[in-house]
Short mmCIF file of C-alpha atoms in Angstrom, two decimals:
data_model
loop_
_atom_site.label_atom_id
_atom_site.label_comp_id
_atom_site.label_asym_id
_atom_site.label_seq_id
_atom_site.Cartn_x
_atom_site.Cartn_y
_atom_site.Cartn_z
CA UNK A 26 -16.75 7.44 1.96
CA UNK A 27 -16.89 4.29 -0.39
CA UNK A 28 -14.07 5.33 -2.51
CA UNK A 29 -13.33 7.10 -6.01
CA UNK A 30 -15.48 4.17 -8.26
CA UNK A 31 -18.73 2.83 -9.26
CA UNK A 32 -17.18 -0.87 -8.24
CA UNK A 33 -16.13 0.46 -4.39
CA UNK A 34 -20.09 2.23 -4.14
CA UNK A 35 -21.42 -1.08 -5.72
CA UNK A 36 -19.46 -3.19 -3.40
CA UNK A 37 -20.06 -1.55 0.00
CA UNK A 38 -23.70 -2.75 -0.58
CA UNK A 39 -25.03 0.32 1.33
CA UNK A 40 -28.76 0.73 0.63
CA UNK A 41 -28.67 4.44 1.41
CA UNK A 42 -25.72 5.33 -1.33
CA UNK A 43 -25.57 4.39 -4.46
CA UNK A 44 -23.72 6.20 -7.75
CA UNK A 45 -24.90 9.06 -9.19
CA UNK A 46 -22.04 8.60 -12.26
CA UNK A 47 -19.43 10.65 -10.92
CA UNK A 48 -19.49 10.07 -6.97
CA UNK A 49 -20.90 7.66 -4.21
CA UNK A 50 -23.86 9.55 -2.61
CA UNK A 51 -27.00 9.81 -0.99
CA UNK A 52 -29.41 7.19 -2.50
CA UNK A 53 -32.65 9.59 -4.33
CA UNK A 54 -35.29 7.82 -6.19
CA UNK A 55 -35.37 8.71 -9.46
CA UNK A 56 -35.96 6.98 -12.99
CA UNK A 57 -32.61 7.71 -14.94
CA UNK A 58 -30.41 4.98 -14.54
CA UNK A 59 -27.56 6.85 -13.16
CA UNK A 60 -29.72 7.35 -10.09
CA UNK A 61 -29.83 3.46 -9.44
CA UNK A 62 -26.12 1.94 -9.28
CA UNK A 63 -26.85 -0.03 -6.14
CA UNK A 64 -26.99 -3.68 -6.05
CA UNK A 65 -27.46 -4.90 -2.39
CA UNK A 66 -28.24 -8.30 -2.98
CA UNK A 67 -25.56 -9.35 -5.00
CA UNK A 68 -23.25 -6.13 -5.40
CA UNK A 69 -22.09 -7.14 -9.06
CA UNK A 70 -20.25 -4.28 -10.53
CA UNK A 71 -19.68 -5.75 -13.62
CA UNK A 72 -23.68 -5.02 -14.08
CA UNK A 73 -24.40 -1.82 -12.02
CA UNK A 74 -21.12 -0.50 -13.71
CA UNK A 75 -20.79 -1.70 -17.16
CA UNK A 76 -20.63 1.69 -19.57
CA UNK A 77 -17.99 2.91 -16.24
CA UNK A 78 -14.41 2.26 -16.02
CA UNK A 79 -13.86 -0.80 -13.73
CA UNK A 80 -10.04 0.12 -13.54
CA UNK A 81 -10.23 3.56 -12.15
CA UNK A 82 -6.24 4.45 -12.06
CA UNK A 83 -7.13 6.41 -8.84
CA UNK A 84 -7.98 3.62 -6.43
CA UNK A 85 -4.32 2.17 -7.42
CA UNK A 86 -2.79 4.99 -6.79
CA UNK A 87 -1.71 4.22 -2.97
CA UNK A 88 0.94 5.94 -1.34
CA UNK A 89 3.70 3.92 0.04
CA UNK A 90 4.17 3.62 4.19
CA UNK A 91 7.35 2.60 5.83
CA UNK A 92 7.08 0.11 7.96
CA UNK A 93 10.39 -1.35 10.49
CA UNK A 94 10.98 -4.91 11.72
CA UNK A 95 13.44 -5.86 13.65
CA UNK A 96 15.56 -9.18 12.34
CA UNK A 97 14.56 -11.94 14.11
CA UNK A 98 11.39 -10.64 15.57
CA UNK A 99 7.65 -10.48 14.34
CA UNK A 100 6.69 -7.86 12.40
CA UNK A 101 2.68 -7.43 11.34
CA UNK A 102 1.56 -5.05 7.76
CA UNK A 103 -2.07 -4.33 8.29
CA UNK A 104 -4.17 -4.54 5.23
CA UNK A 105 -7.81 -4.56 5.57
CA UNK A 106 -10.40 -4.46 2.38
CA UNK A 107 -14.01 -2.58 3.04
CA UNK A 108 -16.07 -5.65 1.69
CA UNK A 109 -15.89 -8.91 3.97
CA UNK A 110 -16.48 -10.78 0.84
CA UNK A 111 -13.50 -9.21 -0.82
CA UNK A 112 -10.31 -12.02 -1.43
CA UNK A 113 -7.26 -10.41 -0.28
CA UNK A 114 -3.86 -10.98 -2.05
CA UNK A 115 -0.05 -10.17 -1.15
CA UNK A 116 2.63 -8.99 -3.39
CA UNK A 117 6.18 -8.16 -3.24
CA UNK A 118 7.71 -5.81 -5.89
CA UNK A 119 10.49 -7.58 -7.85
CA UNK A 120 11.25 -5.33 -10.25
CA UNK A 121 9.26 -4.24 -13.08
CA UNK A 122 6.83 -6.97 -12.10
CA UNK A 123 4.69 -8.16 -8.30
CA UNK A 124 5.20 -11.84 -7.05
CA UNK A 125 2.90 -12.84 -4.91
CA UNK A 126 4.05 -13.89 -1.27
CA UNK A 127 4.87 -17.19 -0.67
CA UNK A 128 2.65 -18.09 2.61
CA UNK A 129 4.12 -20.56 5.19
CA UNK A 130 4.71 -21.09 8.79
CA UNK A 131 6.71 -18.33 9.24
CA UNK A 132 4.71 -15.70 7.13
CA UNK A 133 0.84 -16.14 7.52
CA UNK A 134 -1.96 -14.05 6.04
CA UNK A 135 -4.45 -12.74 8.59
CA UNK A 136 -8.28 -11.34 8.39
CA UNK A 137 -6.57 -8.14 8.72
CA UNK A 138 -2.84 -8.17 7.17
CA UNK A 139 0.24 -10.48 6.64
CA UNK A 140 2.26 -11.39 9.57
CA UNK A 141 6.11 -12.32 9.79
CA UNK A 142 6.72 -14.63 12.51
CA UNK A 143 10.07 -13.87 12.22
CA UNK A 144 10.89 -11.63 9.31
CA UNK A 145 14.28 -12.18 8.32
CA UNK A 146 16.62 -9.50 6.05
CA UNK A 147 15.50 -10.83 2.29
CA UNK A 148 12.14 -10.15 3.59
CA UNK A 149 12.96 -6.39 3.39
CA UNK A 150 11.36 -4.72 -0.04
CA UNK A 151 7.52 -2.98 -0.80
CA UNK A 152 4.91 -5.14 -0.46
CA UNK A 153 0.93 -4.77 -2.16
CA UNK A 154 -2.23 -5.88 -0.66
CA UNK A 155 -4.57 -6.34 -3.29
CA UNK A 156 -8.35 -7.28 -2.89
CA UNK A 157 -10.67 -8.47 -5.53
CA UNK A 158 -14.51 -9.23 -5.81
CA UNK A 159 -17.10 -9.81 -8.64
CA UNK A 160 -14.10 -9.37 -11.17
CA UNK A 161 -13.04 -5.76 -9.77
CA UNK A 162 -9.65 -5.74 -8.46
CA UNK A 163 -7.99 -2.41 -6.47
CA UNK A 164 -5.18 -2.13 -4.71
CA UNK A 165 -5.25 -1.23 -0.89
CA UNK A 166 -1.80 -0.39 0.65
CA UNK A 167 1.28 -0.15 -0.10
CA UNK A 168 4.19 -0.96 2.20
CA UNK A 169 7.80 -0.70 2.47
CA UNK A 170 8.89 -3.08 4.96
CA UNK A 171 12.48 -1.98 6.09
CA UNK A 172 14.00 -4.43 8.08
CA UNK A 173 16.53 -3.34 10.83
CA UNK A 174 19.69 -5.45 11.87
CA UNK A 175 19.32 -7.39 14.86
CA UNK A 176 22.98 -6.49 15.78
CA UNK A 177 22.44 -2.97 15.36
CA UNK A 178 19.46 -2.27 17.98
CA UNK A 179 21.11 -4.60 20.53
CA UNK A 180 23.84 -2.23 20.42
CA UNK A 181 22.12 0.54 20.27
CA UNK A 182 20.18 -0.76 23.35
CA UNK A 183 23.46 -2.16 25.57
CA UNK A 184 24.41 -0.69 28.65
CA UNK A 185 27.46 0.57 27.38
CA UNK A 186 25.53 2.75 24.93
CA UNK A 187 22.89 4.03 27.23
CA UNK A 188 24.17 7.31 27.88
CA UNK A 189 26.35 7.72 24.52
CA UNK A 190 25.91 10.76 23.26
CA UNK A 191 26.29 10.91 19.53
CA UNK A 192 27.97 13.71 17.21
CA UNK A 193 25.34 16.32 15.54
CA UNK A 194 24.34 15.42 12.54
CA UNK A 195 25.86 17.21 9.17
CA UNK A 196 22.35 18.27 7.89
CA UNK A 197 21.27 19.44 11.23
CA UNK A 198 24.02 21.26 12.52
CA UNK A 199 22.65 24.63 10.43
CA UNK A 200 19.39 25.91 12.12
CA UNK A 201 17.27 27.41 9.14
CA UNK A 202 17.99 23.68 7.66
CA UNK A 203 16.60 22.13 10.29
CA UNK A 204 13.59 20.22 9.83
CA UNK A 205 10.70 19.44 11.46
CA UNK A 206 10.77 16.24 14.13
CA UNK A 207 10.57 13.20 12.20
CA UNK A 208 7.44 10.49 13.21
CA UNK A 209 8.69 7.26 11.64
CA UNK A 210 10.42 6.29 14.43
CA UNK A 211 7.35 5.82 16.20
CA UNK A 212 7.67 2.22 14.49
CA UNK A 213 10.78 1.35 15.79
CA UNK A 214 9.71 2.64 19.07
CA UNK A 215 6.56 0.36 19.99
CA UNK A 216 8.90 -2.87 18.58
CA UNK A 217 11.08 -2.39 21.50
CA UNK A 218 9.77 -0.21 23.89
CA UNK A 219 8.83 3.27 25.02
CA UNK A 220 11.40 3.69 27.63
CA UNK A 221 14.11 3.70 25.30
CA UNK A 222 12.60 6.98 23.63
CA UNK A 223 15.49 9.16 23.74
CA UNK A 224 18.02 6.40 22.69
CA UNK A 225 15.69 5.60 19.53
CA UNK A 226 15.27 9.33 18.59
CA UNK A 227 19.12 9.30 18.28
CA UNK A 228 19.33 6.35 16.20
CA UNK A 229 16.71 7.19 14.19
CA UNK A 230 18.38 10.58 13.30
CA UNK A 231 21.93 8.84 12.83
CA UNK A 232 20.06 6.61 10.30
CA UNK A 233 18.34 9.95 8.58
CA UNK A 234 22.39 11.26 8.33
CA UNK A 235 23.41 8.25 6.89
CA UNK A 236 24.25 9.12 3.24
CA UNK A 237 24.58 5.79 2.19
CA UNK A 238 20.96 4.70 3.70
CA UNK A 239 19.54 7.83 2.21
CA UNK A 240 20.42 6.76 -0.98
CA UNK A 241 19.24 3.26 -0.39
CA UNK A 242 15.65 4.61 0.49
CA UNK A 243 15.85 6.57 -2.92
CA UNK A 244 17.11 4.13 -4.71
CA UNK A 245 14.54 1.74 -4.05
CA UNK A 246 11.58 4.45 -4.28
CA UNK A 247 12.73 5.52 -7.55
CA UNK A 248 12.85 1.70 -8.68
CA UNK A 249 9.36 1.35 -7.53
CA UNK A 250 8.18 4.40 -9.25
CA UNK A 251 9.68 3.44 -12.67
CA UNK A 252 7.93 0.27 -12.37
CA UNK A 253 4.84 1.69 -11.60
CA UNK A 254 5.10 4.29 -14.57
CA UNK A 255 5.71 1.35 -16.81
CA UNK A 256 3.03 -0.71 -15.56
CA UNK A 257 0.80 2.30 -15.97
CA UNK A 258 1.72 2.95 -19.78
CA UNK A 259 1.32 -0.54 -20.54
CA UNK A 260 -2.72 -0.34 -19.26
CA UNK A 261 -3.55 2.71 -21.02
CA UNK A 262 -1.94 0.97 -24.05
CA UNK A 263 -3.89 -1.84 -23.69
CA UNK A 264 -6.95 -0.22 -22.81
CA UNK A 265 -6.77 2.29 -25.98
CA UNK A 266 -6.44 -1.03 -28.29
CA UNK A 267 -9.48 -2.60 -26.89
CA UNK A 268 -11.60 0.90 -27.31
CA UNK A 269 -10.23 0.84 -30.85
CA UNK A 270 -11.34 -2.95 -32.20
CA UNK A 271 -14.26 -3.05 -34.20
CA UNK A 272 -17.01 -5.14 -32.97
CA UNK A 273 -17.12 -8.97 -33.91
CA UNK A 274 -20.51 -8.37 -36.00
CA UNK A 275 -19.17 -5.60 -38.05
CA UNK A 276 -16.35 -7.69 -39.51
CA UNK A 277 -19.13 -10.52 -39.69
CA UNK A 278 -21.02 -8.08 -42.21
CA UNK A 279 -18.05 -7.06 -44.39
#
């Protein structure tokens, strides 16, 4: 319920859970100290957990969500931490390395995510919600913000278009290939309107055929992921050097 770490079960400052050194559970008096990682008061982690990983590569590991905007419009990314007293960050991958989001009057950071006024194309990229409390950082969502031409859904929505019927799709046209019916375009639908259903399920799947936007979606997944992997390596590196230094006293003694 609390999460995968001591931190999240210290943090959520529930007096009938606590951590029992592997999971958040059911609070049981008991002497051993394993029995007692609760701190309701203050919820310090750094003291309830200080002989557990802080870290825990699991809570990072958030899968990424597509999100659509339409150019021009507003577009909202919903990140919201499970402490109140958590301070929430936003990042946008460039690279092998996050930036965090430059806030203004067109892109403002809510209680409860980070909303584009008007997003605009260079807005388009994955962005990181991050919270942090008592020196225990963890990363919340992921999100891909895709950002749809303003050109292209005002002709996809003209009147001339309406009743267009377009050409079956390549990857479709075979029945054993044909997959499932997609959800994503579920986004695009409630940013302009469910009575345009039918003429959003066909540009939705002309998008899906696109080769060239299929690519671009990979492309920019398998960026991420490489980053990722590298940031990864370079924490276990660092965290392997740390568990390897001899203490300050031993050196004193030598």
């Amino acid at each position: 319920m609390y999460g995968k770490a001591c931190a999240e079960c210290c943090l959520a400052r529930d007096p009938y859970c606590a951590w029992d050194g592997q999971i958040c559970t059911r609070y049981v008096p008991n002497a051993k100290r394993r029995y007692r990682r609760q701190d309701i008061r203050h919820a310090n982690p750094a003291l309830q957990c200080r002989d557990q990983n802080l870290s825990v590569e699991d809570v990072d590991m958030v899968e990424v969500r597509v999100v659509y905007g339409t150019e021009n419009n507003s577009t909202f990314l919903e990140c919201v931490p499970r402490s109140p007293q958590a301070t929430v960050t936003w990042h946008i991958q460039r690279d092998e390395h996050l930036e965090e989001v430059e806030l203004d009057e067109r892109v403002v950071k809510t209680d409860e995510g980070l909303l584009f006024r008007r997003v605009l194309r260079h807005d388009e990229g994955v962005y990181v919600c991050r919270s942090r409390e008592h020196g225990f950082s963890q990363t919340l969502s992921r999100v891909w913000l895709d950002v749809l031409q303003g050109d292209t859904l005002a002709d996809l929505l003209s009147q001339d278009n309406k009743h267009k019927i377009w050409s079956p799709c390549p990857a479709h046209m075979n029945s054993a290939n044909r997959t499932p019916s997609r959800g994503w375009f579920k986004d695009v639908l409630q940013l302009i309107g469910p009575s345009n259903l039918p003429q959003v399920e066909q540009y939705c799947e002309r998008v899906w055929c696109n080769e060239k936007l299929r690519r671009k979606h990979k492309n920019m997944m398998d960026k991420y992921r490489q980053a990722q992997e590298v940031a990864r390596k370079t924490r276990v590196s660092k965290n392997a050097g740390e568990r390897n230094r001899m203490p300050r006293d031993t050196h004193a003694v030598e």
